[in-house]
Coordinates of C-alpha atoms in Angstrom, one line a residue:
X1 CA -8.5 -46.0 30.5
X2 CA -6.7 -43.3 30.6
X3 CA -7.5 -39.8 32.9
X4 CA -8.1 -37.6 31.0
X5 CA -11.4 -39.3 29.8
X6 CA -12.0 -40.0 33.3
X7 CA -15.3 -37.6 33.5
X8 CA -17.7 -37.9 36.5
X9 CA -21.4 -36.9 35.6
X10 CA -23.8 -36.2 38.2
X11 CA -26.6 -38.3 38.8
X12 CA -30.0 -36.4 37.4
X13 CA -33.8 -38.0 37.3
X14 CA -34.6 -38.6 33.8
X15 CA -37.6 -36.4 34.5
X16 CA -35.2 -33.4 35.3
X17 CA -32.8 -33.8 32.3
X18 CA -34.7 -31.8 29.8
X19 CA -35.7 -29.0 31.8
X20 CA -32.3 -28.5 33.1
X21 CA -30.9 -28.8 29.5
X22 CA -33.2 -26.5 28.2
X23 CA -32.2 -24.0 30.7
X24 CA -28.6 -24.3 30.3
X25 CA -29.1 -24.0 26.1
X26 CA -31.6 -20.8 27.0
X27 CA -28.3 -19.2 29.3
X28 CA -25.9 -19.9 26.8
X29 CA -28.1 -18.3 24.0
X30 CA -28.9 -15.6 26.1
X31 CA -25.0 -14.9 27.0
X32 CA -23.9 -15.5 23.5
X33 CA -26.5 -12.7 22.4
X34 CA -25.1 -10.2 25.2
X35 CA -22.0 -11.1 23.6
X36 CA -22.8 -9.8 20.1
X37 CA -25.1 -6.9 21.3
X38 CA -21.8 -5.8 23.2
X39 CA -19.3 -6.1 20.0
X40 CA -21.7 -4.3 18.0
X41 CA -22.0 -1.1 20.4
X42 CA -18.6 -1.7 20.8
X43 CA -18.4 -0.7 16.8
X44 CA -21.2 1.3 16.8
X45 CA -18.6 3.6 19.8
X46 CA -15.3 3.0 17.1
X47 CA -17.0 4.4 14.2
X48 CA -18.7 7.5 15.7
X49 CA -14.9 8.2 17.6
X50 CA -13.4 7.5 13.7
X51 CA -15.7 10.2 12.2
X52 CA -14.7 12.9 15.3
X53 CA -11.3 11.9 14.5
X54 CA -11.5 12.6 10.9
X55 CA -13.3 15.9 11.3
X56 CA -10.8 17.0 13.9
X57 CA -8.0 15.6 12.3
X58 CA -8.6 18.4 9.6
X59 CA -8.9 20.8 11.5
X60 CA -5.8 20.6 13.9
X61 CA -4.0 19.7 10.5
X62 CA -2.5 16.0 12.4
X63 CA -2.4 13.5 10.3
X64 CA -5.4 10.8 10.3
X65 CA -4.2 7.5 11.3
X66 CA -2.3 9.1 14.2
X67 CA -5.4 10.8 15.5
X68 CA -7.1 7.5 15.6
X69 CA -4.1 5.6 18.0
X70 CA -4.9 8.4 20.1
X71 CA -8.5 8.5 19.9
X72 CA -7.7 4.6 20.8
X73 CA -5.4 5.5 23.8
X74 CA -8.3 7.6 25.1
X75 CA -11.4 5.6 25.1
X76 CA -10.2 2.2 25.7
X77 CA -12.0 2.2 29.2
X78 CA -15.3 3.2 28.2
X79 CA -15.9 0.5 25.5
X80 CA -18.2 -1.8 26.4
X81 CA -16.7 -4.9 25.0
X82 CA -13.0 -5.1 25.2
X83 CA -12.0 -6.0 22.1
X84 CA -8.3 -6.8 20.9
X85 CA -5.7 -7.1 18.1
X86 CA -5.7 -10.5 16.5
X87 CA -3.4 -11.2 14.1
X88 CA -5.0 -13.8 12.4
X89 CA -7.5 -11.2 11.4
X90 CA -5.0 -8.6 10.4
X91 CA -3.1 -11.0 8.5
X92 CA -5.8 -13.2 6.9
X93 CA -8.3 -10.3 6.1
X94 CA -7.1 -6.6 6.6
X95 CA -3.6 -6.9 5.1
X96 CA -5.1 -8.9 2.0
X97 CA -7.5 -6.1 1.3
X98 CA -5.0 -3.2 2.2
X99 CA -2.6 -4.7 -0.6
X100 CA -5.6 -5.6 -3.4
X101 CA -6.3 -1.8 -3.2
X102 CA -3.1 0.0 -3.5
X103 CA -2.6 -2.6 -6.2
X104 CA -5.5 -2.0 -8.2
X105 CA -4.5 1.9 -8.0
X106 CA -1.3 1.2 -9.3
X107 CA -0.2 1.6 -12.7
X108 CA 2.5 -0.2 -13.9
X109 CA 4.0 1.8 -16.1
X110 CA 4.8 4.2 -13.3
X111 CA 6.1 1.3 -11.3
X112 CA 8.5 0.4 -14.6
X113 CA 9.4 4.0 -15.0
X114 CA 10.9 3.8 -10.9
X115 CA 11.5 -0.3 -10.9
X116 CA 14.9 0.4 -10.1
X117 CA 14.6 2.2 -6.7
X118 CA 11.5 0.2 -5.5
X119 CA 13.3 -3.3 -5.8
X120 CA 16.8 -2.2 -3.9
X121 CA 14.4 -0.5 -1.4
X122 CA 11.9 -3.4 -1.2
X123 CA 14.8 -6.5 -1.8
X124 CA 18.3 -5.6 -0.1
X125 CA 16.9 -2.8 1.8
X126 CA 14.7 -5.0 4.0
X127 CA 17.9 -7.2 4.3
X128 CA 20.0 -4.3 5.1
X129 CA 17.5 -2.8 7.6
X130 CA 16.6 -5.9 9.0
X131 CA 20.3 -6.9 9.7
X132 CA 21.3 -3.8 11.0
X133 CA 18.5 -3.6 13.3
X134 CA 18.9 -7.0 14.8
X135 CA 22.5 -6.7 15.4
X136 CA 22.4 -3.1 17.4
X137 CA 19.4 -4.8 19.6
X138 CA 21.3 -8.4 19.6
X139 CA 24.2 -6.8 21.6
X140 CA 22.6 -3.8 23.1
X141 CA 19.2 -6.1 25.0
X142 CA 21.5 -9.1 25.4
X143 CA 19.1 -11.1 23.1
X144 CA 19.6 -14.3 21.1
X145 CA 20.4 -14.3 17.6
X146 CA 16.5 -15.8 16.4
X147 CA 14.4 -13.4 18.9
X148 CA 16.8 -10.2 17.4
X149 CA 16.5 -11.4 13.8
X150 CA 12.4 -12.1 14.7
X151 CA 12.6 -8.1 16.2
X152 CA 14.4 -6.7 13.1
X153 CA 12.4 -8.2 10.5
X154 CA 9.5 -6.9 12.6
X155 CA 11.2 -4.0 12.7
X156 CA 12.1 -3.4 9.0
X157 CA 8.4 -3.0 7.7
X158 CA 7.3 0.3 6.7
X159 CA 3.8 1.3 7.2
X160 CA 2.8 3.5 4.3
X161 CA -0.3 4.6 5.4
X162 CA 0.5 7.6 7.2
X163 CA 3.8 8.8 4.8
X164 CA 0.8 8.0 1.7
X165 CA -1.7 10.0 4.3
X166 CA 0.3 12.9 4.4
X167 CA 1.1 12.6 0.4
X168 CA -2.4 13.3 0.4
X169 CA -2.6 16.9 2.1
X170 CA 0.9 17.8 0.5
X171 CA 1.7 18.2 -3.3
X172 CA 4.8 16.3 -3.5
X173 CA 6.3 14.9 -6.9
X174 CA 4.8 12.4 -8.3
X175 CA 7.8 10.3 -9.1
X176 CA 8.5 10.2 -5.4
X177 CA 4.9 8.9 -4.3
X178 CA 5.1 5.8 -7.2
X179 CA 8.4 5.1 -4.6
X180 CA 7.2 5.3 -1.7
X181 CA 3.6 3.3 -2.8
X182 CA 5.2 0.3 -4.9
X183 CA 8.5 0.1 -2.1
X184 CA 4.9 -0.5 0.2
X185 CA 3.9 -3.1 -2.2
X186 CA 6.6 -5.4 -2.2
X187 CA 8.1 -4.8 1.2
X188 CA 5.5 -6.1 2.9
X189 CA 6.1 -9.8 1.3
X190 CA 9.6 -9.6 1.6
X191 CA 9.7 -9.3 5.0
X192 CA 7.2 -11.9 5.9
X193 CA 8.9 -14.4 3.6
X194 CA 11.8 -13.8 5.5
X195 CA 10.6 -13.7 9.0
X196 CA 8.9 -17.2 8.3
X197 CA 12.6 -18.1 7.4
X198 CA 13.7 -17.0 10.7
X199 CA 10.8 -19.0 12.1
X200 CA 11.9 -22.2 10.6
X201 CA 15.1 -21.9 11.0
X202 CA 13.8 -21.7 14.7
X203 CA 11.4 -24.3 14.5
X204 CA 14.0 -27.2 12.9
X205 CA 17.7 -25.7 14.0
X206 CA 19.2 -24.3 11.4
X207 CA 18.9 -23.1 7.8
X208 CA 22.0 -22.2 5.6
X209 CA 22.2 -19.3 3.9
X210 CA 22.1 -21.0 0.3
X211 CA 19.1 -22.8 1.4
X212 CA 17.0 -19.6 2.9
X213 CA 17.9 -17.9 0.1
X214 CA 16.6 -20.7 -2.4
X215 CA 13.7 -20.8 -0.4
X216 CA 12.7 -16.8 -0.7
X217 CA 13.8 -17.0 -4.4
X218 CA 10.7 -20.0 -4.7
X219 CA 8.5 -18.6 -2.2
X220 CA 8.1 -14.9 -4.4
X221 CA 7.8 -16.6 -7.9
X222 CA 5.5 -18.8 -6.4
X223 CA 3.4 -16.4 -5.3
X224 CA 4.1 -14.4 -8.3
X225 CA 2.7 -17.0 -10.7
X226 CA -0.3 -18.0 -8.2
X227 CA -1.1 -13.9 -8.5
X228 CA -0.6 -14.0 -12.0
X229 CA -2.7 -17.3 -12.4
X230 CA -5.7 -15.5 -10.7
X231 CA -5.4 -12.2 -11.8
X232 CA -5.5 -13.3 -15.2
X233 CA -8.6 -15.4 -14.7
X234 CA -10.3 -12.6 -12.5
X235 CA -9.8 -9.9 -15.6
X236 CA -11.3 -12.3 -18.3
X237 CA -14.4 -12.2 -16.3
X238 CA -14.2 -8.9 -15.2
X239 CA -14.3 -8.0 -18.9
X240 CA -17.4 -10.2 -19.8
X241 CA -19.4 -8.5 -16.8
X242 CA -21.4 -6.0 -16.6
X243 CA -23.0 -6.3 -13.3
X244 CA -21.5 -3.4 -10.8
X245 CA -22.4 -5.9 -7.7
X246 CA -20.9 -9.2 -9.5
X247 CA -17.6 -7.6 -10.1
X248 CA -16.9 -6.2 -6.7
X249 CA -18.1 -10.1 -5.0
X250 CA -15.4 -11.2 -7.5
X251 CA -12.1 -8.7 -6.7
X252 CA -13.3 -9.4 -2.9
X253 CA -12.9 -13.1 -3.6
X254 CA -9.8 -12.6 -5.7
X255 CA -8.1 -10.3 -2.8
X256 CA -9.2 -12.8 -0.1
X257 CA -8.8 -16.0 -2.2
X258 CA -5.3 -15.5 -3.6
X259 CA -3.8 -14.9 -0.3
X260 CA -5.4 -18.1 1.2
X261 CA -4.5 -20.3 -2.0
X262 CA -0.8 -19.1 -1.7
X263 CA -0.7 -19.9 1.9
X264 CA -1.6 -23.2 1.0
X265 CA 0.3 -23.7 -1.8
X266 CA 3.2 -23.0 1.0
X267 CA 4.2 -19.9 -1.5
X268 CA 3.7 -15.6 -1.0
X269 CA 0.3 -14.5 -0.3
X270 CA 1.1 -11.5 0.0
X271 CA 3.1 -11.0 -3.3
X272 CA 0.2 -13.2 -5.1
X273 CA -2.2 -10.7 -3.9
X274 CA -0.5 -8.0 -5.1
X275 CA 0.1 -9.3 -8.5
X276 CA -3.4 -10.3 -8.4
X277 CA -3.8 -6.5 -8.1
X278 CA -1.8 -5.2 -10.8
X279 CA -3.1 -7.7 -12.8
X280 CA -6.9 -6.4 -12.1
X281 CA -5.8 -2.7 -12.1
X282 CA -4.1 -2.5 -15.4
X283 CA -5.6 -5.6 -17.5
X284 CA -8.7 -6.4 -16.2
X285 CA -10.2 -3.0 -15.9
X286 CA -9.5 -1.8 -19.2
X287 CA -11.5 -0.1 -21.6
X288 CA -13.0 -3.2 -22.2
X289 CA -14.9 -2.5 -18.8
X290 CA -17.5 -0.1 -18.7
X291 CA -16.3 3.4 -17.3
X292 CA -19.7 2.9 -14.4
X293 CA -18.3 -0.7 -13.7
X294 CA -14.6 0.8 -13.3
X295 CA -16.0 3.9 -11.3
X296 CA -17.9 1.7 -9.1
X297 CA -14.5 -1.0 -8.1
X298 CA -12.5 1.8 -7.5
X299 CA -15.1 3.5 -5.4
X300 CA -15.6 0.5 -3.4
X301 CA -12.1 -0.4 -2.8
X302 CA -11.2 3.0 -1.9
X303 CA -13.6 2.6 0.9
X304 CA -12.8 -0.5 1.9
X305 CA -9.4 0.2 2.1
X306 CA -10.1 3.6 4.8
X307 CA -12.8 1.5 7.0
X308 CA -9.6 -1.3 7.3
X309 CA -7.4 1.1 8.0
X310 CA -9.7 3.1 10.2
X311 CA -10.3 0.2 12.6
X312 CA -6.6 -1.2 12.4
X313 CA -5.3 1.8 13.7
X314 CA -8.5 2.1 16.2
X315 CA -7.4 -1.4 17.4
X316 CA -3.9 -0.5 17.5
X317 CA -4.4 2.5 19.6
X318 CA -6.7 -0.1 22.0
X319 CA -4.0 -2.5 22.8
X320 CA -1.3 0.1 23.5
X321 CA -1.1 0.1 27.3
X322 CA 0.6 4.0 28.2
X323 CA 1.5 2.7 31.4
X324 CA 3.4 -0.6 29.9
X325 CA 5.2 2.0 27.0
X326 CA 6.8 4.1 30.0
X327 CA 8.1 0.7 31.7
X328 CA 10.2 -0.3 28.7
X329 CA 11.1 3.2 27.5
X330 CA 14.7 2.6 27.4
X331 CA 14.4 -0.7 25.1
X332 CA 11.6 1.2 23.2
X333 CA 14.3 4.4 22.8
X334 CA 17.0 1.5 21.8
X335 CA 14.7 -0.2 19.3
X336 CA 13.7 3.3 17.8
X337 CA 17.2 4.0 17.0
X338 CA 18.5 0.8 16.0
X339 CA 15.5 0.9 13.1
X340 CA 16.3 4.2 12.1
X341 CA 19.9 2.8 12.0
X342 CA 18.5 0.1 9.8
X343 CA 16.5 2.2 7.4
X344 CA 19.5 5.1 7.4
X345 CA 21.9 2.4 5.8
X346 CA 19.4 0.8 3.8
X347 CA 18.1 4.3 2.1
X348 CA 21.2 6.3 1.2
X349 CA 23.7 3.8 -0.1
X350 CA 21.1 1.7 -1.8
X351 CA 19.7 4.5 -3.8
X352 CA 23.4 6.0 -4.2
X353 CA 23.7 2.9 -6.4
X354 CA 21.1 3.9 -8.4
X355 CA 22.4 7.0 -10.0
X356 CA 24.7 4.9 -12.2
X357 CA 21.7 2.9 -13.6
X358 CA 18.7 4.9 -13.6
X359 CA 18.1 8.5 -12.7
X360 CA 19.4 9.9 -9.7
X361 CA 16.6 10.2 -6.4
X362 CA 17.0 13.5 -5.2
X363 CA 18.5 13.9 -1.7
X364 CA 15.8 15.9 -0.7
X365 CA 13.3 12.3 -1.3
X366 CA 15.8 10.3 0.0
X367 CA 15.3 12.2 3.3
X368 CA 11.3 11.4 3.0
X369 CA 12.0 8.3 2.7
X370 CA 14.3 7.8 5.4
X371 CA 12.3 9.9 8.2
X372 CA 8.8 8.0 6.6
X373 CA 9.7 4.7 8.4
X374 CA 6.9 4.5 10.6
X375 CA 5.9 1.6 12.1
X376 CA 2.1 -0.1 12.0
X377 CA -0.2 -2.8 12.0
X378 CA 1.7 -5.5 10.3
X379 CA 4.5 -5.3 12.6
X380 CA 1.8 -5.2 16.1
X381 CA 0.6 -8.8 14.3
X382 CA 3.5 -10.4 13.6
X383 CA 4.6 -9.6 17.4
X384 CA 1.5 -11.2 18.3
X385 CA 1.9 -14.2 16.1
X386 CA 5.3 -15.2 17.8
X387 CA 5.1 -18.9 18.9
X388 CA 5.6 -19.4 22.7
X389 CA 8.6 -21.1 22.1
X390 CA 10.6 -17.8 21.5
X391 CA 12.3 -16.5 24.7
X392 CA 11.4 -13.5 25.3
X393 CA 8.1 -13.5 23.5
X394 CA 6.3 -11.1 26.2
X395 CA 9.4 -8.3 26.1
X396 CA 9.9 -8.8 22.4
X397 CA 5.9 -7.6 21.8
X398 CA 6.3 -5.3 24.9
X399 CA 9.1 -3.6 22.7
X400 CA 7.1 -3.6 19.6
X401 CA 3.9 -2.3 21.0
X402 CA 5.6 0.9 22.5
X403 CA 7.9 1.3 18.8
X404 CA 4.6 1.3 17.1
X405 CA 3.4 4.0 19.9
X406 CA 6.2 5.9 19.1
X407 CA 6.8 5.8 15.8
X408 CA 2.7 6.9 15.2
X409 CA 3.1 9.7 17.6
X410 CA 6.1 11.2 17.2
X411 CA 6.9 10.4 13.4
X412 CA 3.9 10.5 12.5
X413 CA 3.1 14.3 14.0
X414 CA 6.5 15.2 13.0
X415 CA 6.7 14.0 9.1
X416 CA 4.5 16.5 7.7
X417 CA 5.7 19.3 9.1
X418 CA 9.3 18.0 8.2
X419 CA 7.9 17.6 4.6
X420 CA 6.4 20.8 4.4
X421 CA 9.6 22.3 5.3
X422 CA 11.5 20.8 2.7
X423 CA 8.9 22.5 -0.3
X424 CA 9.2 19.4 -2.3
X425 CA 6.1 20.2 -4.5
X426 CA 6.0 24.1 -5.1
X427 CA 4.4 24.0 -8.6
X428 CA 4.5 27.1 -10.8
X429 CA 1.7 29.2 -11.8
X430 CA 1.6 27.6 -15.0
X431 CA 2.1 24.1 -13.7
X432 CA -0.4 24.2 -12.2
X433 CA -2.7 25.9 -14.5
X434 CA -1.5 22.9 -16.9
X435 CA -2.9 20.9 -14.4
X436 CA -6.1 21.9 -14.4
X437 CA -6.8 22.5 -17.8
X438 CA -5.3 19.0 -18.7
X439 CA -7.7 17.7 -15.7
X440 CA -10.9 19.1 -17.6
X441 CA -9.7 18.0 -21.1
X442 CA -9.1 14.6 -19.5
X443 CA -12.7 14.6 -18.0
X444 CA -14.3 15.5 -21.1
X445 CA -12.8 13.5 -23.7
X446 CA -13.8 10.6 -21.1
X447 CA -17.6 11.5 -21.5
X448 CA -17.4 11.8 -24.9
X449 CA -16.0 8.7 -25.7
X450 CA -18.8 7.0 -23.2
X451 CA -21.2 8.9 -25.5
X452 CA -19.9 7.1 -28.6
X453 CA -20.4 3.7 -26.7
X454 CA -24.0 4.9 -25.8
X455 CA -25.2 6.1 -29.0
X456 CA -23.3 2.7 -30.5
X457 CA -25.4 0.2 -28.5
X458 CA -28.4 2.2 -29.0
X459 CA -28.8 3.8 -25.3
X460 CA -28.8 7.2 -26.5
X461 CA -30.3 8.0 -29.6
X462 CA -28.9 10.0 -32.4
X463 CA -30.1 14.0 -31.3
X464 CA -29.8 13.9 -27.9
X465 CA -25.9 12.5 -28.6
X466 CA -25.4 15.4 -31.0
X467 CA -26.7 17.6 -28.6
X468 CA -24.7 16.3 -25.7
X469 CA -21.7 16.1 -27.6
X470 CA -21.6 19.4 -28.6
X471 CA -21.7 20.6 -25.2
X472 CA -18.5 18.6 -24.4
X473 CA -16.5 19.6 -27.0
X474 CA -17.2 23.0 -26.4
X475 CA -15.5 22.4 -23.2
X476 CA -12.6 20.4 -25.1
X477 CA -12.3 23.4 -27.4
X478 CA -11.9 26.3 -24.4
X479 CA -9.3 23.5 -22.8
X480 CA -7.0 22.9 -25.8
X481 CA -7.1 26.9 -26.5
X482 CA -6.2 27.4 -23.4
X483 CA -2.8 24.7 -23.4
X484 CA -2.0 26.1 -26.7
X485 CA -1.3 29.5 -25.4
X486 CA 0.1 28.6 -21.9
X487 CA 2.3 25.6 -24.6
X488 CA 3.5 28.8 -27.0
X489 CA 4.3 30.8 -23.8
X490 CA 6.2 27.8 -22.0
X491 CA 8.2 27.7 -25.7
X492 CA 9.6 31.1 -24.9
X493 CA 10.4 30.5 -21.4
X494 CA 12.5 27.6 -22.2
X495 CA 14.5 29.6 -24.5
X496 CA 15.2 31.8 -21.3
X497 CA 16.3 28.9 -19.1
X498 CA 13.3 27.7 -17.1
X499 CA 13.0 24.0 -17.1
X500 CA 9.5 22.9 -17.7
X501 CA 7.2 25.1 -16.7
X502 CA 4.2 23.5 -17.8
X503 CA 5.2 19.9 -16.7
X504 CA 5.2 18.1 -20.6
X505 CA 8.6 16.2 -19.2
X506 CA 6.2 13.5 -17.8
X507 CA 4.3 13.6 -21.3
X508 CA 7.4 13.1 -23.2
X509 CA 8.7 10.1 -20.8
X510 CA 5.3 8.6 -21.0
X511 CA 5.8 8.4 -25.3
X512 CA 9.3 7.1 -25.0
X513 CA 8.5 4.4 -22.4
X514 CA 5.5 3.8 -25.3
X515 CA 7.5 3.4 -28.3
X516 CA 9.9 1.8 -26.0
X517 CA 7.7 -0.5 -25.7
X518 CA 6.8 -0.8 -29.3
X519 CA 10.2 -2.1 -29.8
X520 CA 10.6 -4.5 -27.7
X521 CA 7.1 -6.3 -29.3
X522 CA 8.2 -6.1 -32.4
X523 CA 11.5 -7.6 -31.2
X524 CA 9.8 -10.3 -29.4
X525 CA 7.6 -11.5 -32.4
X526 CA 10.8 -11.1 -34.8
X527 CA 9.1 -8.2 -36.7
X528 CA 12.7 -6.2 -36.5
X529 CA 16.1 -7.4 -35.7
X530 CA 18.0 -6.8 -32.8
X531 CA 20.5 -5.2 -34.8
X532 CA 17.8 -2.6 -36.3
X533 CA 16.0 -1.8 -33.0
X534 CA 19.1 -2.0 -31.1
X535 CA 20.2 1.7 -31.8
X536 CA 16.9 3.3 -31.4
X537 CA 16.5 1.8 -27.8
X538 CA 19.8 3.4 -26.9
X539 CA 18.2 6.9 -28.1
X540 CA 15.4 6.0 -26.2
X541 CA 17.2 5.1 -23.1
X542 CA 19.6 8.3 -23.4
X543 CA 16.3 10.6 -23.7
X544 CA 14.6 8.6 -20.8
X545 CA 17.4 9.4 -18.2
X546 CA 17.9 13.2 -19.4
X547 CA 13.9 13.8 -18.3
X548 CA 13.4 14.7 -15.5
X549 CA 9.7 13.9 -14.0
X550 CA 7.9 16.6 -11.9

């Protein structure tokens, strides 16, 4: 037999082997119950420290999410269960829900209208960045190849929660946050699908270039059509529900479900997720839904995406140690450079490029975008989830764990002052009085179309919809007035050289990517010819590229 199933028991009287068992079952119970009494105060002490950080946050004007690695840093002594990063969990249920809800927010006709510069950011740019990156810390730690490539991958993903944070407090253009929130979208999956390249070229010797790049190419249109798949399902019966509490068990299920069944399916969960996402956002929430239904999703995911982000950044501020970040302060300073390196050669020439196809991203963005590469979560997890067969492992999360301490603290204090500085969004007067009259005729033509679907299915009857009609439309009236006269007066300004001063370039590029659109469905069912529609689309095009959005 062999030893390990040698096991010696100890001799017990048959009339002590219950008692004794029923003691042992009580201690373990007991423990295990200390166990989950101390997790929960443990929570109970991370939520009341994530609501001082918000209020303070506010106040001292730093941004959120850096307040809370702080907050972290501070109290890590007093919880009273030590509780620590896990990947698993990051990866298999934060990340999943942190994608589903910026997807779900997304439109995708503002993704189309900036396609362009999100895929050479989110594609080659995690390529570039990556590359560089590994190279400067391949020769400047003396590493091998796989642990540098590992390091540069982990290295080349952008946390977008504290550049979108800072969005938030900031007017900035709006063309400029669709970037900066779809390059979030998709960079994410890149650069897992290639760092689990990296790891099997690890794990079985080598992979040639032809065959990793085969194998990303299958990997994102598998996940793609998985996303797709679900997405497309989920909507159908998003549309034939009407129960709030149904359809938000159902996009948590989709969010969770399509990252596990592309995981299994050996494809992108991350990319079917967010697919899954746009898919949900943009088909199955249409007006189809009910406007309480669609007010209630986006409610809840809005939430759930802060209280994920609230405790990942709580967590990540727990398992920075201080004392280990001043130990490998020179690697730390290295790795800090060689990603802002990475991201500096991945930003500027990329989106050079783009200015002969598309229109041209302001310099002024293209700095955002460059000093926005802050480092997060994802990139504390993957460190974590390197096998124990990488040499190195213990430095390589050592250096990650103080870049992520770095990059929160000093990036992340320093970005919107830097921002701020630059005056990307000073609207006009009549911008933004444009703004808020077209907010309030939004808002009211809203209701009153909800009042038409009342007073069709008999909810409201006839005189009280009259009634409350008429008090919307009064406020529809005093709107329109209004954006007819600030309209006449942006007329004459024109004429005196001003560009847009009540912001109707967005409007007009919103009907041209609409009959745009128009075209290319009548093209596809054979309705016009290619030769008929082929001139018009060039018009289009030409007037597309001459707008410039706020």
């Amino acid at each position: 037999m062999p030893s390990c199933y040698l096991i010696s028991y100890p001799t017990v009287s048959p009339l002590l082997a219950g008692p004794l068992l029923t003691v042992d079952a009580a201690e373990l119970g007991l423990q295990a119950e200390s166990s989950i009494a101390a997790y929960v105060s443990s929570g109970i002490v991370l939520l009341l420290v994530a609501t001082a950080v918000a209020l303070l946050s506010r106040r001292l004007g730093v941004p959120y999410v850096t307040g809370l690695v702080l907050a972290g840093l501070a109290i890590t002594d007093f919880l009273p269960q030590s509780i620590g990063l896990d990947s698993s969990l990051i990866l298999n249920l934060f990340l999943p829900i942190l994608l589903f809800e910026a997807a779900i927010n997304t439109d995708i006709s503002r993704l189309r209208s900036t396609v362009k510069p999100i895929v050479l950011l989110a594609g080659p740019g995690v390529l570039v960045a990556a590359g560089v990156t590994a190279t400067i810390l391949r020769f400047g730690l003396r590493l091998d190849w796989i642990p540098a490539l590992l390091l540069g991958t982990i290295l080349a993903i952008t946390d977008t929660v504290s550049v979108i944070a800072v969005f938030k407090e900031i007017t900035v253009p709006s063309r400029l946050i669709t970037i900066v929130e779809g390059e979030s979208l998709f960079n994410d999956g890149v650069a897992l699908v290639l760092f689990n390249l990296i790891l099997l070229s690890h794990l079985t010797g080598s992979v040639s270039f032809p065959e990793g790049l085969q194998q990303m190419v299958v990997v994102i249109a598998g996940g793609t059509l998985v996303g797709l798949a679900l997405g497309y399902l989920s909507a159908g019966l998003l549309a034939r529900s009407d129960d709030n509490l149904s359809s938000i068990l159902l996009t948590v299920a989709l969010a969770l479900g399509a990252y596990q069944v592309g995981h299994w399916l050996e494809v992108s969960g991350v990319v079917a997720v967010v697919v899954a996402g746009l898919m949900v956002g943009n088909v199955g929430l249409s007006r189809r839904v009910s406007a309480s239904n669609r007010v209630t999703l986006y409610s809840f995911w809005e939430y759930a995406g802060f209280g994920v982000n609230t405790f990942i950044f709580l967590l990540v501020g727990l398992e920075l140690k201080a004392v280990a970040f001043w130990q490998t302060l020179p690697a730390v300073l290295l790795a800090v450079l060689a990603y802002q390196v990475g991201r500096l050669l991945a930003v500027y020439p990329l989106l050079a490029l783009v200015r002969r196809v598309d229109r041209p991203v302001p310099l002024r963005w293209q700095h955002v975008l460059f000093l926005g590469n802050i480092k997060g979560s994802l990139s504390m997890a993957l460190a974590l989830s390197l096998p124990l067969t990488i040499s190195g492992r213990s430095n390589l999360i050592a250096i990650v764990f103080g870049t992520v301490l770095f990059s929160l603290v000093v990036q992340g204090l320093s970005l919107p002052w830097i921002v701020k500085r630059m005056r990307l969004g000073v609207a006009s007067p009549a911008r933004q009085q444009t703004e808020t009259l077209r907010a309030q005729l939004i808002a009211a033509k809203a209701a009153q179309d909800e009042l038409e679907s009342m007073l069709r299915t008999g909810v409201l009857p006839k005189s009280i919809y009259e009634e409350m009609r008429s008090m919307y439309q009064v406020q529809v009236a005093r709107a329109e007035r209004a954006l007819r006269d600030l309209y006449d007066r942006w007329a004459v300004e024109v004429t005196t050289g001003q560009r847009d001063p009540a912001g109707l370039d967005a409007i007009r590029k919103r009907l041209l990517l609409v009959e745009k659109g128009a075209l290319s469905e009548a093209l596809r069912r054979g309705i016009v010819s290619e030769t008929g529609a082929k001139e018009r689309l060039q018009q289009i095009d030409e007037k597309i590229l001459l707008l410039e959005e706020d």
